[in-house]
Short mmCIF file of C-alpha atoms in Angstrom, two decimals:
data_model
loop_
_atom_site.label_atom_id
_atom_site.label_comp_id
_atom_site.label_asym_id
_atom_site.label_seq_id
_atom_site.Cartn_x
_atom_site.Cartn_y
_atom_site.Cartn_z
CA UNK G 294 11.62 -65.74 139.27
CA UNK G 295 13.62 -69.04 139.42
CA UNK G 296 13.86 -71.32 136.50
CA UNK G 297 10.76 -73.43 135.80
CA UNK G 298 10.72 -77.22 134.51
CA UNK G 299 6.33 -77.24 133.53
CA UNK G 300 6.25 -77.64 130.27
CA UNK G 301 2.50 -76.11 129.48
CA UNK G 302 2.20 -78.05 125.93
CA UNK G 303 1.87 -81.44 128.25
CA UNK G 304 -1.19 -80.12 130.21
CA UNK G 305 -4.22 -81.43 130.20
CA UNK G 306 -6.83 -80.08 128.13
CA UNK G 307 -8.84 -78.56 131.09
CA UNK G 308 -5.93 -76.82 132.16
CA UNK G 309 -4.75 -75.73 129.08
CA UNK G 310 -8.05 -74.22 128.80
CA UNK G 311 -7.61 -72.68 131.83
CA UNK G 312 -3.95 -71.34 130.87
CA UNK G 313 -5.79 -69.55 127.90
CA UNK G 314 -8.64 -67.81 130.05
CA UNK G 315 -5.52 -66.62 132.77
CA UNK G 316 -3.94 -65.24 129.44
CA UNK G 317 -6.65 -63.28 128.29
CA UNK G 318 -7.41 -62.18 131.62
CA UNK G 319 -4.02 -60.92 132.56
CA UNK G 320 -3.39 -59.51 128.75
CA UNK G 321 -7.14 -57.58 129.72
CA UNK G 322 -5.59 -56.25 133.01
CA UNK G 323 -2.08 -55.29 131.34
CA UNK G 324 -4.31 -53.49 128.89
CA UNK G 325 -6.70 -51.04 131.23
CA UNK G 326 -3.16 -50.64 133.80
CA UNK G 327 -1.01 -48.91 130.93
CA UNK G 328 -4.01 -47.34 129.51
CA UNK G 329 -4.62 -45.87 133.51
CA UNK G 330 -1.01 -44.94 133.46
CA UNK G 331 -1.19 -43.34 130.19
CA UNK G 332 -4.05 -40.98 131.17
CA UNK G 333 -2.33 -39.83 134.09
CA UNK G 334 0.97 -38.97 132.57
CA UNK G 335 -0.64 -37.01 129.97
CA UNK G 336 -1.99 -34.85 132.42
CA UNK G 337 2.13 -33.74 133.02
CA UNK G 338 3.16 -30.82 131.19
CA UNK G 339 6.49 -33.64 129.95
CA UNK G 340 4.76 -37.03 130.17
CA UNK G 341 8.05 -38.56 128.98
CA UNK G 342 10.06 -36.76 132.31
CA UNK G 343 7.43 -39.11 134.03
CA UNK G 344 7.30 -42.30 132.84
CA UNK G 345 8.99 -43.88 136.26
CA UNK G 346 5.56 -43.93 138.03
CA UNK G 347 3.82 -46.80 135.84
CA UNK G 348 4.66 -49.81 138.07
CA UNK G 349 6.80 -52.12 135.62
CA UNK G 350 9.23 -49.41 134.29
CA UNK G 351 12.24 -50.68 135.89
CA UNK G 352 10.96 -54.32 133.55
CA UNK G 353 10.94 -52.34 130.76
CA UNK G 354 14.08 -50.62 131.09
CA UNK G 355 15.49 -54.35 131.46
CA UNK G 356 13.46 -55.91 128.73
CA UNK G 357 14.59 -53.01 126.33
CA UNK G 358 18.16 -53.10 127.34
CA UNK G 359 17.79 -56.85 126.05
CA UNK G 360 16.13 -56.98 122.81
CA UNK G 361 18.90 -54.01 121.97
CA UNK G 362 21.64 -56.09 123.14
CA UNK G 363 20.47 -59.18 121.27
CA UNK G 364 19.77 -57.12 118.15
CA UNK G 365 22.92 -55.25 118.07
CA UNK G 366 24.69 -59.05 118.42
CA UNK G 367 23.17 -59.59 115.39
CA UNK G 368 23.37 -56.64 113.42
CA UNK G 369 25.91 -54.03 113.90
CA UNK G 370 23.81 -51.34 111.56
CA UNK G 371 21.53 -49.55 113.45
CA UNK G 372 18.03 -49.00 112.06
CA UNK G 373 16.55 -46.20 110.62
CA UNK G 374 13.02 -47.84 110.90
CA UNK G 375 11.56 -50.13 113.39
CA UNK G 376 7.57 -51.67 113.40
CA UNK G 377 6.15 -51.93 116.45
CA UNK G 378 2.98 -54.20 116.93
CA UNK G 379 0.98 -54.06 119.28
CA UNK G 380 2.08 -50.70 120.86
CA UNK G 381 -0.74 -49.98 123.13
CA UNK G 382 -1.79 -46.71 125.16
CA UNK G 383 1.72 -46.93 126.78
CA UNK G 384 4.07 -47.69 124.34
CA UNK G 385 7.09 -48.54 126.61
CA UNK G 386 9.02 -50.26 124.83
CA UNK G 387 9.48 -47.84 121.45
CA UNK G 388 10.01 -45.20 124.00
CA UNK G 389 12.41 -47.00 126.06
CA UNK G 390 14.22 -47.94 122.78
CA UNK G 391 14.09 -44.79 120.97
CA UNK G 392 15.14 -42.52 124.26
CA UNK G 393 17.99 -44.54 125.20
CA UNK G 394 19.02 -46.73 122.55
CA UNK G 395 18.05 -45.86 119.29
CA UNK G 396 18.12 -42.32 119.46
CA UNK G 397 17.72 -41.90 115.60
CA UNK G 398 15.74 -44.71 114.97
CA UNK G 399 11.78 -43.88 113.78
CA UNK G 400 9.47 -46.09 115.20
CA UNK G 401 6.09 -47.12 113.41
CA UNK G 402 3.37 -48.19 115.93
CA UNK G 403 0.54 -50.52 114.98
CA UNK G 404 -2.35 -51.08 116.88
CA UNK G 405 -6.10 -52.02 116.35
CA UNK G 406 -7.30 -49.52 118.78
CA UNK G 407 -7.58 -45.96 118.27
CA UNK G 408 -8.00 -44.76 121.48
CA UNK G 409 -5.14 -46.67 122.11
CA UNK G 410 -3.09 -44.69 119.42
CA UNK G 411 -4.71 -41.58 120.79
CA UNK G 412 -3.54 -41.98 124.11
CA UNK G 413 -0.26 -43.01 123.17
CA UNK G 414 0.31 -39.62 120.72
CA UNK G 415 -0.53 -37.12 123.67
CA UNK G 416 2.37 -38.56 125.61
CA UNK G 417 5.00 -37.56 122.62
CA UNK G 418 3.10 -34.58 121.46
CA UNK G 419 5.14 -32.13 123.77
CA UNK G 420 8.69 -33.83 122.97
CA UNK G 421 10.68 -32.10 119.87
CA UNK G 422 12.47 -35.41 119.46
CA UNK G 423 10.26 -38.25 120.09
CA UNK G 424 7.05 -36.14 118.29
CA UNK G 425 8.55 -36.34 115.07
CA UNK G 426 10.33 -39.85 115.11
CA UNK G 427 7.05 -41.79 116.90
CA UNK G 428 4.48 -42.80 114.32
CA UNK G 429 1.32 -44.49 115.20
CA UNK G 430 -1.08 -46.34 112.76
CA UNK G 431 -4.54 -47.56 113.88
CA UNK G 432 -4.29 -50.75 111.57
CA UNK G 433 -4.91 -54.45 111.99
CA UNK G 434 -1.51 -55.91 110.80
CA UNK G 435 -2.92 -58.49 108.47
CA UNK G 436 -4.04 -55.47 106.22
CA UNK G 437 -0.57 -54.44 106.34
CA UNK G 438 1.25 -55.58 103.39
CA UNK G 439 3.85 -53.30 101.13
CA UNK G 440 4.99 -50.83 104.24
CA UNK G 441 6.11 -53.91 105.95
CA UNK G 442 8.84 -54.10 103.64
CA UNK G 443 10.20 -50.62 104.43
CA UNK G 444 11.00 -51.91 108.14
CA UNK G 445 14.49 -53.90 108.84
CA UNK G 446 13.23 -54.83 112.22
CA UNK G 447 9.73 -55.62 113.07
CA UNK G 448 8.63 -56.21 116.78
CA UNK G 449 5.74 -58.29 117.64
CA UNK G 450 4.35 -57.34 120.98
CA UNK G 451 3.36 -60.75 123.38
CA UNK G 452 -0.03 -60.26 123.63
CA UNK G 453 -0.62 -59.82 119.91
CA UNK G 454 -2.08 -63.48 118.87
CA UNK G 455 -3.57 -64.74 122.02
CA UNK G 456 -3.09 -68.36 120.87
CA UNK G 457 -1.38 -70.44 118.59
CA UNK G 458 -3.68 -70.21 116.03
CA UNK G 459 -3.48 -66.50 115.72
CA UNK G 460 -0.01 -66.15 116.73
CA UNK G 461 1.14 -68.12 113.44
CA UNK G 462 -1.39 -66.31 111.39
CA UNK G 463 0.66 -63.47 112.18
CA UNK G 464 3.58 -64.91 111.86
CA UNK G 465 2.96 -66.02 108.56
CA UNK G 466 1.62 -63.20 107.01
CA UNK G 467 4.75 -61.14 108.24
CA UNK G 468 7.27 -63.88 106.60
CA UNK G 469 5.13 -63.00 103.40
CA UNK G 470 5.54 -58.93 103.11
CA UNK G 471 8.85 -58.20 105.31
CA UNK G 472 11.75 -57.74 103.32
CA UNK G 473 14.63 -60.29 103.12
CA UNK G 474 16.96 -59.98 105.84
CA UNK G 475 14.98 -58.10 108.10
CA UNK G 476 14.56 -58.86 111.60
CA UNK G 477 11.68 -60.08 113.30
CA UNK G 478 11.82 -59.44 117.26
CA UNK G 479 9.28 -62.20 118.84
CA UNK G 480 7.98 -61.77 122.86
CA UNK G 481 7.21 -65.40 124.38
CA UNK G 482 7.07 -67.51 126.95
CA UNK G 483 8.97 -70.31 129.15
CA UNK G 484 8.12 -72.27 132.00
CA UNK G 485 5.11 -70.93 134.39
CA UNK G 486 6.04 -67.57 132.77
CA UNK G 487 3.31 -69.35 130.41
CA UNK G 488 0.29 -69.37 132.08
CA UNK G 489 1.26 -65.09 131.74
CA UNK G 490 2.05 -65.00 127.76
CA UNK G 491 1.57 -67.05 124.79
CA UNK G 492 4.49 -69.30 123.86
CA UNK G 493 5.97 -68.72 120.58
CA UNK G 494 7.22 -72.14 119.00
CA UNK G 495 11.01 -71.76 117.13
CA UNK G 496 9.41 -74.64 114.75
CA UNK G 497 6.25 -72.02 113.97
CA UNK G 498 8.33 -69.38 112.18
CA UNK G 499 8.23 -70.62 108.80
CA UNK G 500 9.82 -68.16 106.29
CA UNK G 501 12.28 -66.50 109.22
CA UNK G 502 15.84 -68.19 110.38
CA UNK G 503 15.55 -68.29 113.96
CA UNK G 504 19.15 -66.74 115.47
CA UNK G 505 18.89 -67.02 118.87
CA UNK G 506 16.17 -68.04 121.84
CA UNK G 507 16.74 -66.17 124.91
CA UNK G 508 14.89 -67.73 128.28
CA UNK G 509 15.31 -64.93 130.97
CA UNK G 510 16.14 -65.94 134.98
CA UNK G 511 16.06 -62.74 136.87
CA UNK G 512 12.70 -60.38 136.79
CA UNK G 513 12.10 -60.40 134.02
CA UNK G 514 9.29 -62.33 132.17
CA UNK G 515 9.42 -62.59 128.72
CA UNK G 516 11.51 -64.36 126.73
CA UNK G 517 13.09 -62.99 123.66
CA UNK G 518 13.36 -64.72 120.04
CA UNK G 519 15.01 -62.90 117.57
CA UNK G 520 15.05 -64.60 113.72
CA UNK G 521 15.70 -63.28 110.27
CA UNK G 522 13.06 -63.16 107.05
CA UNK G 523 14.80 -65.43 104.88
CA UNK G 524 16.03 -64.60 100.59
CA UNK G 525 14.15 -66.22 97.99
CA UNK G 526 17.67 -67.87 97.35
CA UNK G 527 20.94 -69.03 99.06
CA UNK G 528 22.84 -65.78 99.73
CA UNK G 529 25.66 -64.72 102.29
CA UNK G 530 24.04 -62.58 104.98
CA UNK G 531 24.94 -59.28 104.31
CA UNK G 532 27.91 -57.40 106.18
CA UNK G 533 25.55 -56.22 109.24
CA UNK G 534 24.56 -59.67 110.44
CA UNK G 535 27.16 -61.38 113.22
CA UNK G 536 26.41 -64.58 114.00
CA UNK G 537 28.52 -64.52 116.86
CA UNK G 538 27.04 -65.40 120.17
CA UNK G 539 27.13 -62.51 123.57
CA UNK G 540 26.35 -64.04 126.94
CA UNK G 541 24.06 -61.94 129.28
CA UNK G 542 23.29 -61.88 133.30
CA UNK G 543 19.65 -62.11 132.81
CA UNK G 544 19.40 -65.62 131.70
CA UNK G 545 20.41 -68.42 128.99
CA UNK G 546 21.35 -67.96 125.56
CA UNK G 547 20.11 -71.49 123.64
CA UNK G 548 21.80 -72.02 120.65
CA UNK G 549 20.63 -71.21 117.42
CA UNK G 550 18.17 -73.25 115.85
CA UNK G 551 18.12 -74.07 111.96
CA UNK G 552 14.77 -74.23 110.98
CA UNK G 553 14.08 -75.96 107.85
CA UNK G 554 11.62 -74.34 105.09
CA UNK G 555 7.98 -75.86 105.17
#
């Protein structure tokens, strides 16, 4: 998809309204498709040996590829334990990351649904890796509060916050429980890709130093923000953070962004 100049936060109201009904629509279809998908690969003996036939996989593999490349640019440690919200019946992207990435990495999966969760365990049931390093929770996030501290990198799916009101709700409730230093890994939006996700504003993540903003060119969709729960106190960033910048074929790296404490 070639770069876009609309900037959606100058629309009109009536077609900012209608920007929000596309979203929900298209977040509603994205929904029942990987929750189609995930039915029929459990029916496979090894779901996992399958996972080519959902439509977007090859976007996945690419969007994964990514966040792990942006992560690692920031953090040479690899994590032991990764959050996942918003994981779904088909949760791609933990899979993606712990099969090819982070092969010793547990992932914790958080989502409201619990047919969702369901859906999502039969597919790692039958693996002897992924069955005991995938964890699902059927939990709304804001009644998440201590275990988010156990996480150094927490991933907030696109679709989770629908708008900006419950975006930064979010937001702000995971700048209050994550642990210092730990990474939050945002989903959002640029350009027409907006009238398809939420946009997550730099300027919104109160609590977090915002590292990099990553606006994608090729296929795909999302963009990528990764930023860092900030100490109570001025400290040096400990020895895993690099705050050197890596330039990548999908898109534009903007620079880092200093975001001042509300």
């Amino acid at each position: 998809m070639p770069p876009s100049t609309i900037d959606v936060t100058k629309l009109t109201p009536s077609v900012q309204q209608i920007r929000s009904n596309l979203i929900r629509l298209c977040g509603e279809a994205e929904g029942l498709l990987e929750s189609h998908y995930s039915t029929i690969l459990s029916s496979y003996h090894n779901p996992l040996h399958h996972l080519s036939i959902f439509p977007y996989y090859s976007n996945y593999l690419k969007l994964a590829l990514l966040e792990f490349t942006i992560l690692t640019n920031h953090c040479t440690l690899l994590p032991t334990k990764i959050a996942f919200i918003g994981s779904g019946p088909l949760p791609l992207t933990s899979l993606v990351l712990a099969s090819k990435h982070l092969k010793t990495t547990t992932f914790h999966n958080y989502d409201l649904d619990p047919s969702a969760n369901s859906k999502a365990l039969r597919l790692v049931s039958t693996d002897p890796d992924l069955s005991k390093r995938m964890v699902f929770h059927t939990s709304d996030i804001l009644d998440v509060s201590n275990a988010l501290k156990e996480y150094e990198v927490v991933y907030l799916a696109a679709l989770v916050g629908m708008n900006k009101e419950e975006k930064n709700r979010i937001i702000d409730h995971l700048a209050k429980y994550m642990a210092p230093g730990a990474f939050l890994m945002l989903r959002s939006a640029h350009g027409a890709r907006a009238f398809l996700y939420p946009v997550v504003d730099p300027n919104d993540l109160r609590g977090f130093e915002v590292l990099s903003v990553f606006h994608p060119t090729d296929d795909v969709i999302n963009s990528v923000i990764i930023a860092r729960k900030k100490y109570p106190m001025a400290i040096v960033p400990n020895k895993c953070c690099d705050e050197s910048q890596v330039l990548f074929n999908h898109g534009n790296m903007i620079e880092e962004l200093a975001i001042e404490e509300n």
